Structures are given as structure tokens and as C-alpha cells.
mmCIF file of C-alpha atoms in Angstrom:
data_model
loop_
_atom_site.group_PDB
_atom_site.id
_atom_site.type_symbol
_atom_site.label_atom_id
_atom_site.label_comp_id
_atom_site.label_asym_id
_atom_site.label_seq_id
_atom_site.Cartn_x
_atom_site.Cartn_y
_atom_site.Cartn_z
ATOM 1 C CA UNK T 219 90.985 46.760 82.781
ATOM 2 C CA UNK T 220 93.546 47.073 80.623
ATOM 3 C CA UNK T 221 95.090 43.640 79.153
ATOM 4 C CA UNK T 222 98.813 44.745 77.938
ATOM 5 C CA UNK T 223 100.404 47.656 80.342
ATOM 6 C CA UNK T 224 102.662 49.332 78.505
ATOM 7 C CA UNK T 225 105.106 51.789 80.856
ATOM 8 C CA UNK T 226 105.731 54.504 80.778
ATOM 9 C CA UNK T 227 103.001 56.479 79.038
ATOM 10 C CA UNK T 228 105.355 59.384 78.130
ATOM 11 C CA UNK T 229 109.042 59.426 77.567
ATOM 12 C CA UNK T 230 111.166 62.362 76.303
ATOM 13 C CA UNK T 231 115.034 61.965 76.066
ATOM 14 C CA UNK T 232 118.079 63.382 74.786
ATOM 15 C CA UNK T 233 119.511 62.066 71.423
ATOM 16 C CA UNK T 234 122.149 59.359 72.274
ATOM 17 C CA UNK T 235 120.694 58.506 75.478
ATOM 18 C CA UNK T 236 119.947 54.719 75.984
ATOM 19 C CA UNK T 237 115.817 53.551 77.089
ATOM 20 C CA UNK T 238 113.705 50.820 77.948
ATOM 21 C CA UNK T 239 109.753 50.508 77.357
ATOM 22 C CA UNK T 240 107.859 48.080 79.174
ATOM 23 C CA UNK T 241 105.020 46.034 78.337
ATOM 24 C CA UNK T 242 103.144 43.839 80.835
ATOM 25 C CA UNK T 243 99.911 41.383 81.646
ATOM 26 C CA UNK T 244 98.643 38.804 83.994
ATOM 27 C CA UNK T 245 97.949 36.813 80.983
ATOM 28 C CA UNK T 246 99.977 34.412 79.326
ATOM 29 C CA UNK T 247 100.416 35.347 75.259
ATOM 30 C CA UNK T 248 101.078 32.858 72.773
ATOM 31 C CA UNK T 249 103.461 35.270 70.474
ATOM 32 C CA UNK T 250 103.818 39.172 71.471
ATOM 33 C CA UNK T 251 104.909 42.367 68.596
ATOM 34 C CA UNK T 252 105.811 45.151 68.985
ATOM 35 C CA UNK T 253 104.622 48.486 66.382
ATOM 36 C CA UNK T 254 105.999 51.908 65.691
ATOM 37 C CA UNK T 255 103.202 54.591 64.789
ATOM 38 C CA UNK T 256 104.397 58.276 63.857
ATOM 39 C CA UNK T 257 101.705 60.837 63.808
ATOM 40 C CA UNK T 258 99.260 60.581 61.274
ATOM 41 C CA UNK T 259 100.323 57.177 59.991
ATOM 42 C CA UNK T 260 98.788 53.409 60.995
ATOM 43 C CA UNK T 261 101.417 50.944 63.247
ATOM 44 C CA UNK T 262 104.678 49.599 61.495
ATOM 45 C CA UNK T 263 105.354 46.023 63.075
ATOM 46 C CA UNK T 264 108.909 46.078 64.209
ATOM 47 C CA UNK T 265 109.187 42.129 65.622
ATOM 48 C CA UNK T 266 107.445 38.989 66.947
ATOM 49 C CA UNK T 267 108.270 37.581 69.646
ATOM 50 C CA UNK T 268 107.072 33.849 70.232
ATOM 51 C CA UNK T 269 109.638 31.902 72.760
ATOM 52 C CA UNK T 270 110.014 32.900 76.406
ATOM 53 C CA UNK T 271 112.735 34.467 76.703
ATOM 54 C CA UNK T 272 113.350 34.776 73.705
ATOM 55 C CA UNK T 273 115.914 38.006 72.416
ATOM 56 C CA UNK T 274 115.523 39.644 68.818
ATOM 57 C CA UNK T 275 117.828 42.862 67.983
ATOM 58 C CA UNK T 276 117.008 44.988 65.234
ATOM 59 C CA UNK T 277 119.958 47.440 64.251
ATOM 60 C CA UNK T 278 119.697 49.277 68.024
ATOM 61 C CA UNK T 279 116.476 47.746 68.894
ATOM 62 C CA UNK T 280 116.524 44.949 71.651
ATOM 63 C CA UNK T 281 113.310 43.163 72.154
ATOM 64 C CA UNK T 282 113.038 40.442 75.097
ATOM 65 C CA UNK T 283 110.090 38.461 75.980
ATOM 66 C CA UNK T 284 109.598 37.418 79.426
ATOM 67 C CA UNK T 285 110.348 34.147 80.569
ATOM 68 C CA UNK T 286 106.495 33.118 81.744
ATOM 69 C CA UNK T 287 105.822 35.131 78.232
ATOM 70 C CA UNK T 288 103.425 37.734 80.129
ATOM 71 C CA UNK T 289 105.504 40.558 79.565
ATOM 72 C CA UNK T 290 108.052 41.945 76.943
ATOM 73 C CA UNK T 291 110.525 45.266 77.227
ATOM 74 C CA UNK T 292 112.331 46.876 74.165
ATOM 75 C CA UNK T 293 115.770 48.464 75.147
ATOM 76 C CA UNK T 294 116.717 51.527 72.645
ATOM 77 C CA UNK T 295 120.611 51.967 72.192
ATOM 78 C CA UNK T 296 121.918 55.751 71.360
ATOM 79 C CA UNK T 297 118.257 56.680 70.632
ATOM 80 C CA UNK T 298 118.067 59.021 67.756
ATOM 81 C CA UNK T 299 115.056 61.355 66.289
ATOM 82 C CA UNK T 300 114.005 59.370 63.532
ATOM 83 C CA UNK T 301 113.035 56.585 66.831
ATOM 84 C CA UNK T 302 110.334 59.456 67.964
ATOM 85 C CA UNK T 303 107.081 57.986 67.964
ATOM 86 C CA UNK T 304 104.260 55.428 69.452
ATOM 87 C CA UNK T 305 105.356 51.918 70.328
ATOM 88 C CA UNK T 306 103.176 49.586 70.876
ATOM 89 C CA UNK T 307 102.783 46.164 71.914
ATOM 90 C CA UNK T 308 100.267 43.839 70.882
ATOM 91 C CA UNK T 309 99.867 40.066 71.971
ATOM 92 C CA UNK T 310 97.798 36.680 70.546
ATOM 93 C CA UNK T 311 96.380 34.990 72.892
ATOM 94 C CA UNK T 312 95.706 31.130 72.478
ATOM 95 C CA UNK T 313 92.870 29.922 72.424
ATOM 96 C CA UNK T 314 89.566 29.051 69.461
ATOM 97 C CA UNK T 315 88.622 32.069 67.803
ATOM 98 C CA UNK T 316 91.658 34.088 68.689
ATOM 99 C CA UNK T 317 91.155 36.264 65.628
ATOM 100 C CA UNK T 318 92.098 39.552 67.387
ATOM 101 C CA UNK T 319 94.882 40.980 68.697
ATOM 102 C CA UNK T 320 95.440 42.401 72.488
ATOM 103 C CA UNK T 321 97.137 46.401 72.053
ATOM 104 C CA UNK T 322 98.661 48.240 75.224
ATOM 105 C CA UNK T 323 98.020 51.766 75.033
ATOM 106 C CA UNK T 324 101.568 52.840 74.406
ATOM 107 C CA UNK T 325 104.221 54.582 75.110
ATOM 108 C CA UNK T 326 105.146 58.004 73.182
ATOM 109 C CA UNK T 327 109.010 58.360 72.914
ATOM 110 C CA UNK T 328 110.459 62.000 71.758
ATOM 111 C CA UNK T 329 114.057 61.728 71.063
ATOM 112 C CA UNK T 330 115.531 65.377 71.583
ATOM 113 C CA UNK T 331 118.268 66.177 68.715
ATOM 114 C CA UNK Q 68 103.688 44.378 46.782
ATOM 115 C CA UNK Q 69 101.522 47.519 47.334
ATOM 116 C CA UNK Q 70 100.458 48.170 51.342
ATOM 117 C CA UNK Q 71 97.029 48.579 52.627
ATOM 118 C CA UNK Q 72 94.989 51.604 51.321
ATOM 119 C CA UNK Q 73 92.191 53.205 53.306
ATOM 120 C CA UNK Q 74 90.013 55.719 51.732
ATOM 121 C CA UNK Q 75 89.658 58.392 52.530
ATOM 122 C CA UNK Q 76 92.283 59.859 54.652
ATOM 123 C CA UNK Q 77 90.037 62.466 55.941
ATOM 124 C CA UNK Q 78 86.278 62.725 56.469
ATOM 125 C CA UNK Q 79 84.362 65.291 58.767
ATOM 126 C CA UNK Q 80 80.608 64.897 59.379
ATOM 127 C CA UNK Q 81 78.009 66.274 61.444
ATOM 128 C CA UNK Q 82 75.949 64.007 64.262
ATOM 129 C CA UNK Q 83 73.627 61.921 63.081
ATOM 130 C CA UNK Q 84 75.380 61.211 60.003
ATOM 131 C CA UNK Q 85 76.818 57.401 58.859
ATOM 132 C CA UNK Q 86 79.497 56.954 57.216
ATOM 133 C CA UNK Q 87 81.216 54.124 55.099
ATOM 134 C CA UNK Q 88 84.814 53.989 55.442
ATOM 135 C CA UNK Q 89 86.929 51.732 52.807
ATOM 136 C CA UNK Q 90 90.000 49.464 52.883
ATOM 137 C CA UNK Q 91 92.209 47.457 50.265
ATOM 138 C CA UNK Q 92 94.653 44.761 51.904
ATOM 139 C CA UNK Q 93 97.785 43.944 50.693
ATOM 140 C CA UNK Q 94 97.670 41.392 47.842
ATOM 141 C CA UNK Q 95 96.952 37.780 48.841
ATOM 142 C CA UNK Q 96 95.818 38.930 52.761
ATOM 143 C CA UNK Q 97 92.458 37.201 52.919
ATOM 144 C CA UNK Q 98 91.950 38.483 56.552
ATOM 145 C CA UNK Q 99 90.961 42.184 57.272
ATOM 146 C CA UNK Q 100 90.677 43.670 60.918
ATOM 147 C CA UNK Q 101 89.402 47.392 61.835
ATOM 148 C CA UNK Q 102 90.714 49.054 64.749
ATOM 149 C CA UNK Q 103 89.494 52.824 66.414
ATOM 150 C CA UNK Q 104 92.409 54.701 67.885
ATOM 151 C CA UNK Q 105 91.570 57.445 70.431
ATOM 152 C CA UNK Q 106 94.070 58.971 72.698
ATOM 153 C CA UNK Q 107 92.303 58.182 75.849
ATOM 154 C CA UNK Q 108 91.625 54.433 74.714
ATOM 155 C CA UNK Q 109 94.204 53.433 72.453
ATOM 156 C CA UNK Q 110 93.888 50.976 69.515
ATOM 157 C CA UNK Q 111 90.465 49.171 70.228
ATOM 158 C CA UNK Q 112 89.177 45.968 68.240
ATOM 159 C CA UNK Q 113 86.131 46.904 65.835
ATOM 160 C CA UNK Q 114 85.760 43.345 63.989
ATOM 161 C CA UNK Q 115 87.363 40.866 61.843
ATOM 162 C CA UNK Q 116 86.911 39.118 58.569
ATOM 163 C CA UNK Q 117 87.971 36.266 56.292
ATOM 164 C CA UNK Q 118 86.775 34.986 53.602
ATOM 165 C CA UNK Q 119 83.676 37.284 53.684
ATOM 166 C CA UNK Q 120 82.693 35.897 56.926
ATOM 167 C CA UNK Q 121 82.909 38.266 60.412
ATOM 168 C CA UNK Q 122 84.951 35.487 62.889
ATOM 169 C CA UNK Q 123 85.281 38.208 65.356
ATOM 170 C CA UNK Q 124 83.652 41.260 67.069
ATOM 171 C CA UNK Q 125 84.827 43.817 69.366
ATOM 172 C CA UNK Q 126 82.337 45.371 72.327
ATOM 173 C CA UNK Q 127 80.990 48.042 69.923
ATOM 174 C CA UNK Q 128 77.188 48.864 69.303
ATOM 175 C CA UNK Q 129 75.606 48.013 66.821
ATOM 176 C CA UNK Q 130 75.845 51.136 65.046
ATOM 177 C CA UNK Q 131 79.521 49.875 63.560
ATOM 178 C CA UNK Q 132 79.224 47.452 60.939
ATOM 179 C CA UNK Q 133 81.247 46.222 58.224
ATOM 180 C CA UNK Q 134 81.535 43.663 55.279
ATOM 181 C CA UNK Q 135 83.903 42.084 53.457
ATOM 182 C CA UNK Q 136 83.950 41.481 49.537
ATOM 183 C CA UNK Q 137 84.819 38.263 47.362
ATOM 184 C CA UNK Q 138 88.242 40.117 46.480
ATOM 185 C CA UNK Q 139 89.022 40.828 50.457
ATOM 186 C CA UNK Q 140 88.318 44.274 49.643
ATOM 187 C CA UNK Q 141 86.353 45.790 53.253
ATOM 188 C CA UNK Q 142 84.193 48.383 54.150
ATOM 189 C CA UNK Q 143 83.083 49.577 57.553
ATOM 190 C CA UNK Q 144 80.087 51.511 58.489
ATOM 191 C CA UNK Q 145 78.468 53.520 61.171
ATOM 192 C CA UNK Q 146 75.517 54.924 61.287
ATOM 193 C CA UNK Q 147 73.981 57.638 63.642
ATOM 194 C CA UNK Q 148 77.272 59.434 64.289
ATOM 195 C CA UNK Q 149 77.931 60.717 68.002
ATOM 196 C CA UNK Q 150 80.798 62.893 68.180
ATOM 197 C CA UNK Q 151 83.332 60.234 70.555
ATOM 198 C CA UNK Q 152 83.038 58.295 67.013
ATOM 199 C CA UNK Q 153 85.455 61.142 66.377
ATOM 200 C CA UNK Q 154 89.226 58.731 66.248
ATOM 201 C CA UNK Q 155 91.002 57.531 63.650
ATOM 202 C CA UNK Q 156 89.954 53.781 62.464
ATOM 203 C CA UNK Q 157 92.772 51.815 61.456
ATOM 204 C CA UNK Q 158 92.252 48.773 58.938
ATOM 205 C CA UNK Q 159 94.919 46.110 59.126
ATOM 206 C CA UNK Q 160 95.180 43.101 56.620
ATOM 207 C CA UNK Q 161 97.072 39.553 57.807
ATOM 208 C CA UNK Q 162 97.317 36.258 56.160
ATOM 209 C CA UNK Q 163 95.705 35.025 59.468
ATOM 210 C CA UNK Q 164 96.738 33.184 62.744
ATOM 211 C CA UNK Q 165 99.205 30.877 62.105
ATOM 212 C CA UNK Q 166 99.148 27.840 64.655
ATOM 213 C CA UNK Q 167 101.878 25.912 65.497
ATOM 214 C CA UNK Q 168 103.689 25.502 68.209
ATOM 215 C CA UNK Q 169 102.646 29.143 69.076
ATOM 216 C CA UNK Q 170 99.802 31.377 67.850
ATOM 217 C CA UNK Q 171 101.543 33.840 65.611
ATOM 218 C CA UNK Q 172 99.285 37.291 64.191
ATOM 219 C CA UNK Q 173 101.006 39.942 62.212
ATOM 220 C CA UNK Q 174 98.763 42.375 61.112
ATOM 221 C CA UNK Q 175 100.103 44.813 58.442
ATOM 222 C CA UNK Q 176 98.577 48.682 59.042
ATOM 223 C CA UNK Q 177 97.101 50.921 56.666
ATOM 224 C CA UNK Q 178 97.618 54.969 57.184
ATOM 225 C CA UNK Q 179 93.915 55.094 58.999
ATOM 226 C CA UNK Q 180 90.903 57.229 58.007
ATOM 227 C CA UNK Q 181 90.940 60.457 60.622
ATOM 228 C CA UNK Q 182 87.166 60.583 60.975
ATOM 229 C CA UNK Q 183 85.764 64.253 62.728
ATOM 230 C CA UNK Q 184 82.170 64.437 64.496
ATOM 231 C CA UNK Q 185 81.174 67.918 64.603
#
């Protein structure tokens, strides 16, 4: 059983078009981030997110984390190519010995120019 | 400050094989985790280490290993190679959980070591 959900698995849209990735658990995370990975290259964190509901915008980036902080979406604005890649969310969970974090398996974006 | 360096990028071996895989965190990072990306399974947790000492495992066998040195410099191991340890293994380096009100864990990525099976 997967911990983080992340939906949808596959996403291909047309430069300028606007998007929303999801991520989601039954569990409640302490702080949630969210990673870009292009092909061949290791995850680039993008944001924490540690309040519930808490909102962070980066340039056209919109992260929101869910009020019960079990889940977390990140709205793209006028998506462009250079956003083409594998986002990721990853969360902390509380707790002794929390030396780990929890990944989702993804979602692949491809931004058609 | 300079990222985190894996070496080597690229490694194939046959079955049967080990291998020792090596990472270099970014300056002052005194805690090192290893991850194994495959497309079916995504990023899984391998193990983690500060301060020399392993404060964290993932559900791998026992044929993945790994150590950490005085300098935070980490290797990772695996002996007996099967080919689905084919993946590429991902060190990240962090300053650590940081407790407050909320438990806060960046983890800075390096570029991954694409490891082939054959």
C-alpha cells in the first residue's frame, strides 16, 4: 500500500494550458515537499509545506496543503516546457525515529510547445 | 556551496556481482539518505545515516549495505547482484529533521548512479 497517492500518473498538455497534481494519504504528515526530477537527474525540492492549509506560490507554481494536512495539490499556471518533468511529493511523518521521508510515486507532466 | 556528488554516474555489471556505489553531501550536511528509483516502484527508502551511525533502514535484504565516514562522506553496497537491482539509487544529504512545532526534512538530491544488471 502505497502511503502518498499522487494523481494522476501521466499528464500531457498543451503549452499555456493551466493543471493541477494531486497528492494524497490517510495519514496525517507533519510538513509535506514537493520535488521536480527531469530525466536522468536526482529530485529538485521546489517547497515545504508545514501549516494546514497553508498556500506557497512560486513564480506560477501554487502549492496548498490540505486542511487535516493529509493531502497537498500543486496548481501550474500557463504551463510551459521547461515545467516537463516528475513531481513528486514527499511527507515527514511525526513521530521518534522519523529519519525517512514518505515519496508518492509521481506524476510525469509533458508540456507540449 | 557545491551539491551532492555520486560516483559514478553509470555502472553495468553482470549477476552475481557487488557493487559499491559512492556519495559526497553538500558541505556541513551531516545526514546522508539512499534512495532506489524504479519506474514500477518509485523512490524507495534504502537507509539513513548521521554521524556515522545507521538511525534508519528501509525493507531491503541484507544484501544492501552502506556506511558512513567521519567526514559524512557515504558509500553503499550490494552484494550478489540480481538483475531488479537494476534502478537508479539516489543519495540525498540534509542537515536532519528539524523539530519544532512541525517535523520539517529537506533532503537535497544528488544526480543518482544508473546501475544496469545484465
Amino acid at each position: 500500500t502505497q502511503l502518498l497517492e499522487q494523481s494522476p500518473q501521466f499528464l500531457s498538455i498543451q503549452e499555456g494550458e493551466n493543471l493541477t497534481v494531486y497528492c494524497n494519504s490517510s495519514s496525517v504528515f507533519s510538513s509535506l515537499q514537493w520535488y521536480r526530477q527531469e530525466p536522468g537527474e536526482g529530485p529538485v525540492l521546489l517547497v515545504t509545506v508545514v501549516t494546514g492549509g497553508e498556500v506557497k506560490k512560486l513564480k506560477r507554481l501554487t502549492f496548498q496543503f490540505g486542511d487535516a494536512r493529509k493531502d497537498s495539490s500543486l496548481h501550474i499556471t500557463a504551463a510551459q516546457p521547461g515545467d516537463t518533468g516528475l513531481y513528486l511529493c514527499a511527507g515527514a511523518l511525526s513521530g521518534a525515529g522519523s529519519y525517512q521521508l514518505t515519496f508518492g510515486k509521481g506524476t510525469k507532466l509533458s508540456v507540449i510547445p | 556551496k557545491a551539491g551532492v556528488t555520486q560516483t559514478p554516474r553509470y555502472l553495468i555489471k553482470t549477476r552475481g556481482q557487488q557493487v559499491t556505489l559512492s556519495c559526497s553531501p553538500i558541505s556541513g550536511h551531516r545526514s546522508v539518505s539512499w534512495y532506489q528509483q524504479t519506474p514500477g516502484q518509485g523512490l524507495q527508502f534504502l537507509f539513513e545515516y548521521f554521524s556515522e551511525t545507521q538511525r534508519n533502514k528501509g525493507n531491503f535484504p541484507g544484501r544492501f549495505s552502506g556506511r558512513q565516514f567521519s567526514n559524512s562522506r557515504s558509500e553503499m553496497n550490494v552484494s550478489t547482484l540480481e538483475l531488479g537491482d537494476s534502478a537508479l539509487y539516489l543519495c540525498a544529504s540534509s542537515l536532519g529533521p528539524r523539530s519544532g512545532q512541525h517535523l520539517i526534512y529537506e533532503q537535497y538530491f544528488g544526480p543518482g548512479t544508473r546501475l544496469t544488471v545484465t
